[in-house]
């Protein structure tokens, strides 16, 4: 895991962007939405949570990230990761292959701000392995691909890389963002995704989500 201090200097990135621009490789930056789709209100999330099936998580047997084809092409040369980096960033500039070469990303999980795309992970709100144990093991590959590249719900967020790695495949009973002020939004997003895909929750997960949403 990389240290949060082992980051590329802004000056290096700026210099690279300048050289690339001189070579005509960069496209004009566009105004970013700078946020994933807004989840339903806490009240709606409580209703959706109550509708979810409660059962113990299934087995991880047979799980593989390859069974959730992700970072598929969305348009032109742009894959899902690059689309989210552009959406969630500010002043993002992409090269001719759609790779983000400059921009600023604010991670909602820890409040950190980064200026190198390499410091940013695209988090699956409901992790792929978690989804597998919650019902996705019975899906078709096409359904798992849609889940892993979902830009319609709050399933994909640009966040600090090592914070995402700390989350792993944990549910909200096991892990929450370091920034407590984001817990309500996080719970609303989590429930929205699980509800939209008819995934199950275990009892500890539901209790943790209920406690958060009741305090929103």
C-alpha angles and dihedrals in degrees: 000000000000119000116245086236095057095083134139115260115252090229091060092050091047091050091050091050091050093051092046090049090052089054091051095244100126130084122215112275115247132212109273126223084220093201141067119244111299112253123225120276122279090256091055091044090055090053092047092047090053089054095054120103112250115217140132115278115266128236125289089220110133094014119143131158086229088069087065102055104207142179089039121172112279100178135340108333094337121111127193095269092054092047091054093045089054093044097048097039136076123234092359115181119195130196126229091279090052094251113146108243098173141007142101126271126192113202111218092200096065106005093244123144123215134189099194122071089214089069091058129079125194103234123209101223090214101035118235094241090048090052090049091056091045099055109296092104087080095049126102119252089252091056092049091049091053090050094049093051100036111149094166099069130040092270099117126054134166107235141158108293101230092044088056089049090052089054092053110158096329124135124223092272088061104033139016131177114277089238103080092195088067096055095093093051090044092053092047090051094046093051092045092056095045092047093047091054098037092239121163129243128212121230096257091048092051092048092051092048092047091052092051096045093047088059096049 
